[in-house]
DNA sequence: GTCTATAAATGGATAGAC
DNA sequence: GTCTATCCATTTATAGAC
């Protein structure tokens, strides 16, 4: 994975990654569909035509951002296989997903708002559903071994857990009062123990 | 509140409510910005021009739907004031919000996806923030009286709870295996007691 | 209440100069 | 690597007939 923040060498104008970073920010601010190449151009301080020197289409920008987000999430799932019992794996995935959301907030935010309006969007949604399904299987296992209550359907539990995690895209502000580890701990605490005082 | 489903009297063509119901469905399927009046027209089986006989603009359709969603949510908050302690009020609001989401799924879904791209959208987001703030105040009170744990910041708790509730807009299907009461009970159970087996 | 036709603006994308 | 100028499809919305 290339480092987005490293300043480039020759440094005349933008490179593709620089275009992408700005584009994802504007996509998230106004929504992908509501963002025109003209808005993108003025955010970049370029003409519309100049953007097409770096990318072939608006949709290619979307595709690159979605690939980044999905790879990061899938990486968490892959790493979780090394873990022991199902509850440990679930905790690891939730914590990892929060970290991904915080680290890759722009691209994941874009992913979470997809409507499936094009082939690119539908392919991303399919990959995302596979992720959700894999997490649901971990929950099934944890219910089976008795570490999670089984009176909540595993699919519902998965969606509620990621409802909390994914809500970060709507309200987490980098540099705010809460850091990623604290948020991950809060979410895990609510998910496993609940909010009621003991 | 008028009944959407009641068949109209004269019944030649559409009335405004009929246009709105179809429009909100199409807005949600493709996203408001990605929906053109042309798509709307073909979903209605009308010409674009005919739509303008019923509404003055695409944005008016959005405004009407958002008003419906916000009024329903605010109604839950108003009704909660009759309740006793803070924890009862919070449970009532969460359950009520789930019921609103299920009953008014299309308009609430639209509300939850706003980006603030126009005055209409920003006004709706302001009303929605007021709702979230009022719920946060209930949580503050419940932490103060000792019924909720206070090691999770009240604002974070509120966003996590409504992260679960609002996620319904992304996956709840009317007529599916789970009904509204069951879902409300599941969410309340996870929110208060957590998923870990006891 | 709905139509056809059309206006006026904006959309994504390209050509070719520098 | 960026520009100006432009193409062409699509957009929201209106005019006026039926």
Tab-separated table of C-alpha atoms in Angstrom, chain A residues 10-135:
chain	number	residue	atom	x	y	z
A	10	UNK	CA	9.336	16.190	-9.172
A	11	UNK	CA	6.301	17.982	-7.726
A	12	UNK	CA	4.993	19.964	-10.694
A	13	UNK	CA	1.183	19.821	-10.334
A	14	UNK	CA	-0.802	16.799	-9.205
A	15	UNK	CA	-0.176	13.090	-9.567
A	16	UNK	CA	-3.005	10.560	-9.697
A	17	UNK	CA	-2.982	9.930	-5.958
A	18	UNK	CA	-3.194	13.639	-5.218
A	19	UNK	CA	-6.170	13.982	-7.531
A	20	UNK	CA	-7.820	10.982	-5.888
A	21	UNK	CA	-7.365	12.263	-2.342
A	22	UNK	CA	-9.002	15.578	-3.146
A	23	UNK	CA	-11.729	13.896	-5.183
A	24	UNK	CA	-12.753	11.515	-2.397
A	25	UNK	CA	-13.023	14.439	-0.014
A	26	UNK	CA	-15.315	16.326	-2.373
A	27	UNK	CA	-17.338	13.186	-3.123
A	28	UNK	CA	-17.981	12.771	0.584
A	29	UNK	CA	-18.815	16.408	1.163
A	30	UNK	CA	-21.551	16.528	-1.481
A	31	UNK	CA	-22.186	12.914	-2.399
A	32	UNK	CA	-20.664	11.194	-5.436
A	33	UNK	CA	-23.581	11.868	-7.769
A	34	UNK	CA	-23.958	15.482	-6.737
A	35	UNK	CA	-20.272	16.129	-7.392
A	36	UNK	CA	-19.548	17.377	-10.905
A	37	UNK	CA	-16.179	17.349	-12.607
A	38	UNK	CA	-16.452	21.137	-12.513
A	39	UNK	CA	-16.682	21.157	-8.721
A	40	UNK	CA	-13.756	18.747	-8.597
A	41	UNK	CA	-11.754	20.986	-10.915
A	42	UNK	CA	-12.293	24.081	-8.811
A	43	UNK	CA	-11.421	22.202	-5.604
A	44	UNK	CA	-8.190	21.130	-7.292
A	45	UNK	CA	-7.538	24.544	-8.754
A	46	UNK	CA	-7.430	22.959	-12.208
A	47	UNK	CA	-9.552	22.946	-15.328
A	48	UNK	CA	-11.880	20.021	-15.941
A	49	UNK	CA	-9.731	18.883	-18.847
A	50	UNK	CA	-6.611	18.639	-16.694
A	51	UNK	CA	-8.248	15.979	-14.530
A	52	UNK	CA	-8.544	13.709	-17.546
A	53	UNK	CA	-4.774	13.709	-17.899
A	54	UNK	CA	-4.666	11.727	-14.627
A	55	UNK	CA	-7.793	9.599	-14.742
A	56	UNK	CA	-9.995	8.356	-17.522
A	57	UNK	CA	-13.323	9.144	-15.874
A	58	UNK	CA	-15.122	10.255	-12.751
A	59	UNK	CA	-16.052	6.646	-12.183
A	60	UNK	CA	-12.413	5.538	-12.171
A	61	UNK	CA	-11.876	7.804	-9.176
A	62	UNK	CA	-14.761	6.087	-7.435
A	63	UNK	CA	-13.427	2.662	-8.318
A	64	UNK	CA	-9.961	3.403	-6.931
A	65	UNK	CA	-11.365	4.728	-3.672
A	66	UNK	CA	-13.706	1.772	-3.207
A	67	UNK	CA	-10.889	-0.703	-3.868
A	68	UNK	CA	-8.822	0.953	-1.173
A	69	UNK	CA	-11.640	0.755	1.381
A	70	UNK	CA	-12.569	-2.830	0.605
A	71	UNK	CA	-8.969	-4.066	0.672
A	72	UNK	CA	-8.483	-2.517	4.079
A	73	UNK	CA	-11.625	-4.164	5.482
A	74	UNK	CA	-10.834	-7.524	3.926
A	75	UNK	CA	-7.339	-7.288	5.388
A	76	UNK	CA	-8.835	-7.199	8.866
A	77	UNK	CA	-10.865	-10.309	8.143
A	78	UNK	CA	-7.801	-12.145	6.814
A	79	UNK	CA	-5.742	-11.232	9.870
A	80	UNK	CA	-8.525	-12.459	12.169
A	81	UNK	CA	-8.066	-16.062	11.041
A	82	UNK	CA	-4.908	-16.379	13.127
A	83	UNK	CA	-6.960	-15.770	16.257
A	84	UNK	CA	-8.305	-18.339	18.682
A	85	UNK	CA	-11.970	-18.627	19.609
A	86	UNK	CA	-14.858	-16.995	17.793
A	87	UNK	CA	-15.412	-14.249	20.369
A	88	UNK	CA	-11.755	-13.213	20.132
A	89	UNK	CA	-12.028	-13.141	16.358
A	90	UNK	CA	-15.178	-11.034	16.528
A	91	UNK	CA	-13.561	-8.578	18.940
A	92	UNK	CA	-10.528	-8.396	16.682
A	93	UNK	CA	-12.643	-7.722	13.593
A	94	UNK	CA	-14.700	-5.021	15.305
A	95	UNK	CA	-11.623	-3.291	16.666
A	96	UNK	CA	-9.868	-3.623	13.307
A	97	UNK	CA	-12.874	-2.274	11.431
A	98	UNK	CA	-12.959	0.792	13.684
A	99	UNK	CA	-9.265	1.318	13.013
A	100	UNK	CA	-9.836	1.013	9.265
A	101	UNK	CA	-12.722	3.466	9.429
A	102	UNK	CA	-10.624	5.986	11.292
A	103	UNK	CA	-7.503	5.488	9.132
A	104	UNK	CA	-9.315	5.323	5.801
A	105	UNK	CA	-12.322	7.424	6.721
A	106	UNK	CA	-12.828	9.094	3.308
A	107	UNK	CA	-12.764	5.966	1.167
A	108	UNK	CA	-14.796	3.879	3.627
A	109	UNK	CA	-17.368	6.647	3.948
A	110	UNK	CA	-17.749	6.579	0.190
A	111	UNK	CA	-18.206	2.803	0.288
A	112	UNK	CA	-20.912	3.004	2.937
A	113	UNK	CA	-23.031	5.383	0.884
A	114	UNK	CA	-23.218	3.402	-2.330
A	115	UNK	CA	-26.577	2.876	-4.004
A	116	UNK	CA	-25.545	0.385	-6.708
A	117	UNK	CA	-26.107	2.807	-9.582
A	118	UNK	CA	-23.416	1.318	-11.859
A	119	UNK	CA	-21.417	-1.856	-12.411
A	120	UNK	CA	-18.569	-0.430	-10.366
A	121	UNK	CA	-20.890	0.282	-7.456
A	122	UNK	CA	-22.593	-3.081	-7.658
A	123	UNK	CA	-19.273	-4.931	-7.695
A	124	UNK	CA	-18.198	-3.044	-4.571
A	125	UNK	CA	-21.492	-3.838	-2.837
A	126	UNK	CA	-21.001	-7.513	-3.630
A	127	UNK	CA	-17.543	-7.495	-2.055
A	128	UNK	CA	-18.958	-5.689	0.938
A	129	UNK	CA	-21.753	-8.220	1.370
A	130	UNK	CA	-19.158	-10.989	1.372
A	131	UNK	CA	-17.418	-9.200	4.241
A	132	UNK	CA	-20.663	-8.913	6.214
A	133	UNK	CA	-21.433	-12.550	5.571
A	134	UNK	CA	-18.034	-13.651	6.862
A	135	UNK	CA	-18.552	-11.654	10.066
